[in-house]
């Protein structure tokens, strides 16, 4: 016996799937977390007279450009995956989801390579060879928080992608995973100018 | 009835839009990101640089939220709710600024500008 349409509308606030509403709530809360970190970083940077500006065009800024390109493009591939899922094309949706996850893996590897380079130059949480000791703490905390989100995103993409392909998850699940991935991309748009571009050496 | 079905699908109808639109949005976000890198190498004061970069970042984020996250095609009540909750959360974050000034100057900000007490 099918339920009356009005019952469905009342059962989910704003007449959207409850899982999607929960993901939006999470995204807003997570945006507050990143905003708090970036505000704290801004306060530290402006309050410091010897804040270091160590990032050279090559390799750091070029690396950030490539990472930005990969992450923004992975948002497009994620969209294509969700689009195919909504159109009922499971195979194509799975393929785009895996391509998105590969983009995330490449992003994470490039990020780790950059971390290793900085650590090799003597940057740690509370020490660096250039100036204010908190530079390392703010850099590693904010980029580390973002990298954690990317890593979790890749794992979730793989799990949801495989389960979607096998029929255990539906297109809505892939769409909700996509919301998270787009959010990770969105945060990077604020991290790059504030953490990288404000600290380039001239 | 048709509207209700679309709403229950969570904006699913919008996925039937032309792919060209999303490619244009993707290219626009890439171009804006490129512009941020150009601004990063301009010889301007830090305040102006932050303002310009932040404005571009908000524009990029807006495009991503409206098109890739499909907030633009959700029902109006939901969009209003997301906007209001987000504004409230970000406004609440500003509560910490007063304490930041206290930490930096060991006193509320206006304390520093007060005249010293008169001496006898």
XYZ file of C-alpha atoms in Angstrom:
322
model
C 0.000 0.000 0.000
C 1.558 3.272 -1.094
C 1.655 6.184 1.303
C -0.102 9.420 0.458
C 2.360 11.982 -1.063
C 1.563 14.460 1.713
C 2.920 11.967 4.263
C 6.309 11.949 2.473
C 6.444 15.739 2.411
C 5.764 15.987 6.152
C 8.233 13.234 7.025
C 11.222 15.184 5.692
C 11.826 18.854 6.516
C 11.861 21.087 3.423
C 10.716 18.088 1.369
C 14.264 16.914 0.695
C 15.807 13.574 1.666
C 16.701 13.559 5.375
C 20.247 12.372 4.588
C 20.777 15.413 2.383
C 19.538 17.733 5.132
C 21.956 16.068 7.582
C 24.844 16.537 5.135
C 24.030 20.244 4.751
C 23.981 20.619 8.543
C 27.368 18.897 8.715
C 28.727 21.149 5.958
C 27.625 24.303 7.800
C 29.190 23.046 11.043
C 32.392 22.054 9.249
C 32.538 25.432 7.514
C 32.480 26.998 10.990
C 35.436 24.805 12.005
C 37.499 25.916 9.014
C 36.400 29.538 9.462
C 37.520 29.456 13.108
C 40.939 28.085 12.083
C 41.337 30.676 9.324
C 40.251 33.504 11.658
C 42.768 32.371 14.279
C 45.457 32.204 11.585
C 44.547 35.706 10.369
C 44.749 37.042 13.892
C 48.157 35.432 14.440
C 49.494 36.655 11.118
C 48.354 40.256 11.562
C 49.531 40.359 15.161
C 53.035 39.194 14.253
C 55.825 41.507 13.126
C 58.037 38.714 11.787
C 55.576 36.455 10.006
C 57.585 34.507 7.409
C 56.797 34.655 3.676
C 58.819 31.665 2.474
C 56.820 30.278 -0.454
C 58.709 30.498 -3.728
C 57.017 30.377 -7.137
C 58.678 27.041 -7.712
C 57.969 24.548 -6.254
C 55.343 25.716 -3.723
C 53.105 28.078 -5.723
C 53.258 25.919 -8.868
C 52.382 22.913 -6.709
C 49.408 24.830 -5.231
C 48.262 25.719 -8.782
C 48.333 22.068 -9.867
C 46.561 20.971 -6.679
C 43.873 23.632 -7.227
C 43.341 22.532 -10.822
C 43.029 18.877 -9.772
C 40.576 19.595 -6.960
C 38.330 21.908 -9.005
C 38.326 19.418 -11.890
C 37.487 16.589 -9.487
C 34.372 18.579 -8.554
C 33.341 18.462 -12.213
C 33.957 14.725 -12.442
C 31.960 14.259 -9.223
C 29.104 16.224 -10.751
C 29.256 14.041 -13.879
C 29.096 10.928 -11.686
C 26.021 12.172 -9.820
C 24.420 13.232 -13.095
C 24.873 9.766 -14.564
C 23.587 8.207 -11.338
C 20.452 10.356 -11.461
C 19.974 9.233 -15.072
C 20.272 5.581 -14.003
C 23.628 4.895 -15.661
C 25.366 2.961 -12.870
C 28.486 1.990 -14.818
C 29.281 5.544 -15.940
C 28.484 6.952 -12.483
C 30.867 4.469 -10.883
C 33.586 5.330 -13.417
C 33.317 9.087 -12.729
C 33.308 8.446 -8.973
C 36.525 6.453 -9.230
C 38.104 9.180 -11.402
C 37.139 11.700 -8.703
C 38.735 9.524 -6.027
C 41.921 9.253 -8.118
C 41.985 13.061 -8.327
C 41.758 13.165 -4.544
C 44.627 10.693 -4.184
C 46.851 12.744 -6.533
C 45.966 15.900 -4.569
C 46.870 14.200 -1.272
C 50.188 12.889 -2.651
C 51.163 16.339 -3.960
C 50.256 17.812 -0.580
C 52.340 15.257 1.298
C 55.286 15.888 -1.021
C 55.044 19.578 -0.194
C 54.873 18.838 3.533
C 57.998 16.691 3.252
C 59.799 19.521 1.460
C 58.902 22.002 4.220
C 59.845 19.554 6.971
C 63.139 19.025 5.153
C 63.748 22.780 5.301
C 63.382 22.681 9.081
C 59.708 23.629 9.505
C 57.941 21.931 12.397
C 54.900 22.811 14.506
C 56.771 25.229 16.763
C 59.960 25.996 14.866
C 61.014 27.310 11.472
C 64.184 28.953 10.191
C 62.475 32.150 8.996
C 60.451 33.913 11.720
C 57.402 33.555 13.946
C 57.460 30.066 15.436
C 53.694 29.643 15.028
C 53.930 29.692 11.221
C 54.404 25.907 11.141
C 51.584 25.287 13.622
C 49.068 27.329 11.627
C 50.210 25.953 8.249
C 50.208 22.288 9.248
C 46.969 22.586 11.252
C 44.901 24.171 8.496
C 46.335 22.245 5.549
C 46.331 19.089 7.703
C 42.661 19.544 8.532
C 41.914 19.947 4.834
C 44.094 16.965 3.909
C 42.208 14.872 6.483
C 38.944 15.874 4.806
C 40.336 14.905 1.385
C 41.538 11.532 2.695
C 38.174 10.792 4.318
C 36.484 11.950 1.112
C 38.509 9.526 -1.016
C 37.646 6.613 1.301
C 33.938 7.550 1.312
C 33.933 7.948 -2.490
C 35.402 4.469 -2.934
C 33.018 2.839 -0.447
C 29.897 4.593 -1.745
C 30.987 4.134 -5.379
C 31.459 0.375 -4.984
C 28.214 -0.033 -3.032
C 26.349 2.077 -5.568
C 27.669 -0.084 -8.385
C 26.587 -3.259 -6.591
C 23.094 -1.816 -6.065
C 23.241 -1.467 -2.276
C 23.283 2.359 -2.461
C 21.169 4.593 -4.669
C 21.737 7.831 -6.590
C 20.817 9.935 -3.535
C 23.715 8.404 -1.575
C 26.120 9.319 -4.357
C 24.675 12.842 -4.531
C 25.165 13.334 -0.780
C 28.761 12.093 -1.030
C 29.178 14.575 -3.872
C 27.993 17.413 -1.616
C 30.796 16.595 0.813
C 33.369 16.451 -1.991
C 32.276 19.814 -3.414
C 32.562 21.283 0.088
C 36.167 20.042 0.375
C 36.859 21.760 -2.951
C 35.119 24.937 -1.742
C 37.246 25.147 1.413
C 40.422 24.906 -0.668
C 39.361 28.093 -2.491
C 39.829 29.948 0.819
C 42.895 28.047 2.033
C 44.985 28.785 -1.082
C 44.846 32.609 -0.951
C 45.104 32.912 2.821
C 47.716 30.255 3.551
C 49.765 30.167 0.350
C 49.376 33.388 -1.637
C 49.681 35.753 1.333
C 52.979 34.092 2.202
C 54.823 34.124 -1.132
C 58.383 35.428 -1.131
C 58.977 38.479 -3.338
C 1.654 16.998 -7.572
C 4.460 17.159 -10.094
C 6.157 19.870 -8.040
C 5.915 17.702 -4.932
C 7.565 14.822 -6.753
C 10.413 17.065 -7.874
C 10.872 18.367 -4.340
C 10.949 14.861 -2.900
C 13.654 13.983 -5.384
C 15.793 16.756 -3.894
C 16.228 18.813 -7.027
C 16.827 15.773 -9.190
C 15.268 17.551 -12.144
C 18.200 19.941 -12.334
C 20.563 17.107 -13.325
C 18.893 17.023 -16.705
C 20.367 20.456 -17.495
C 22.788 20.957 -20.331
C 26.355 19.796 -19.665
C 27.686 22.944 -21.346
C 26.457 25.077 -18.459
C 28.516 23.063 -15.966
C 31.605 23.111 -18.165
C 31.308 26.910 -18.300
C 30.959 27.043 -14.499
C 34.014 24.798 -14.146
C 36.068 27.029 -16.466
C 34.837 30.141 -14.640
C 35.956 28.737 -11.266
C 39.349 27.803 -12.758
C 39.719 31.307 -14.210
C 38.835 32.907 -10.868
C 41.346 30.649 -9.103
C 43.955 31.757 -11.639
C 43.090 35.384 -10.904
C 43.808 34.765 -7.214
C 47.331 33.647 -8.136
C 47.808 36.815 -10.221
C 46.637 38.980 -7.302
C 49.055 37.114 -5.022
C 51.947 38.615 -7.017
C 50.596 42.175 -7.273
C 52.476 44.894 -5.415
C 49.589 46.088 -3.257
C 49.113 46.354 0.496
C 48.074 43.245 2.404
C 44.617 44.604 3.290
C 43.691 45.238 -0.352
C 45.133 41.869 -1.348
C 43.068 40.030 1.284
C 39.918 41.927 0.241
C 40.377 41.075 -3.463
C 41.290 37.431 -2.854
C 38.435 36.981 -0.409
C 35.924 38.527 -2.804
C 37.060 36.122 -5.549
C 36.985 33.147 -3.162
C 33.384 34.001 -2.196
C 32.469 34.225 -5.888
C 34.093 30.824 -6.577
C 32.368 29.285 -3.561
C 29.046 30.789 -4.657
C 29.345 29.208 -8.109
C 30.243 25.843 -6.566
C 27.341 25.990 -4.085
C 24.713 27.132 -6.602
C 25.681 24.866 -9.510
C 27.786 21.898 -8.366
C 26.016 21.526 -5.006
C 22.682 22.374 -6.653
C 21.511 24.729 -3.949
C 20.157 26.955 -6.712
C 17.636 24.308 -7.716
C 16.508 23.267 -4.221
C 13.191 24.525 -2.902
C 13.164 28.128 -1.699
C 12.398 27.351 1.949
C 15.452 25.092 2.180
C 17.734 27.655 0.519
C 16.494 30.321 2.957
C 17.074 27.983 5.891
C 20.647 27.166 4.782
C 21.403 30.868 4.273
C 20.022 31.886 7.671
C 21.760 29.096 9.605
C 25.062 29.809 7.846
C 24.814 33.536 8.578
C 23.994 32.830 12.227
C 26.947 30.455 12.618
C 29.389 32.900 11.018
C 27.992 35.828 13.030
C 28.423 33.782 16.205
C 32.064 33.190 15.277
C 32.699 36.957 15.496
C 31.981 36.754 19.225
C 35.601 35.695 19.694
C 37.082 38.947 18.364
C 36.624 40.847 21.624
C 38.609 38.185 23.398
C 41.255 38.266 20.676
C 41.884 41.956 21.345
C 42.114 41.219 25.056
C 44.689 38.508 24.395
C 46.750 40.788 22.192
C 46.718 43.866 24.408
C 45.954 42.379 27.824
C 42.898 44.592 28.031
C 39.741 45.431 26.116
C 40.570 47.526 23.084
C 39.040 50.779 24.318
C 41.096 50.549 27.508
C 44.193 51.385 25.462
C 42.714 54.606 24.130
C 41.400 55.825 27.484
C 43.086 58.794 29.025
C 45.218 58.021 32.054
C 43.592 58.801 35.388
C 44.259 62.386 36.591
C 47.144 62.726 39.019
C 46.836 64.829 42.125
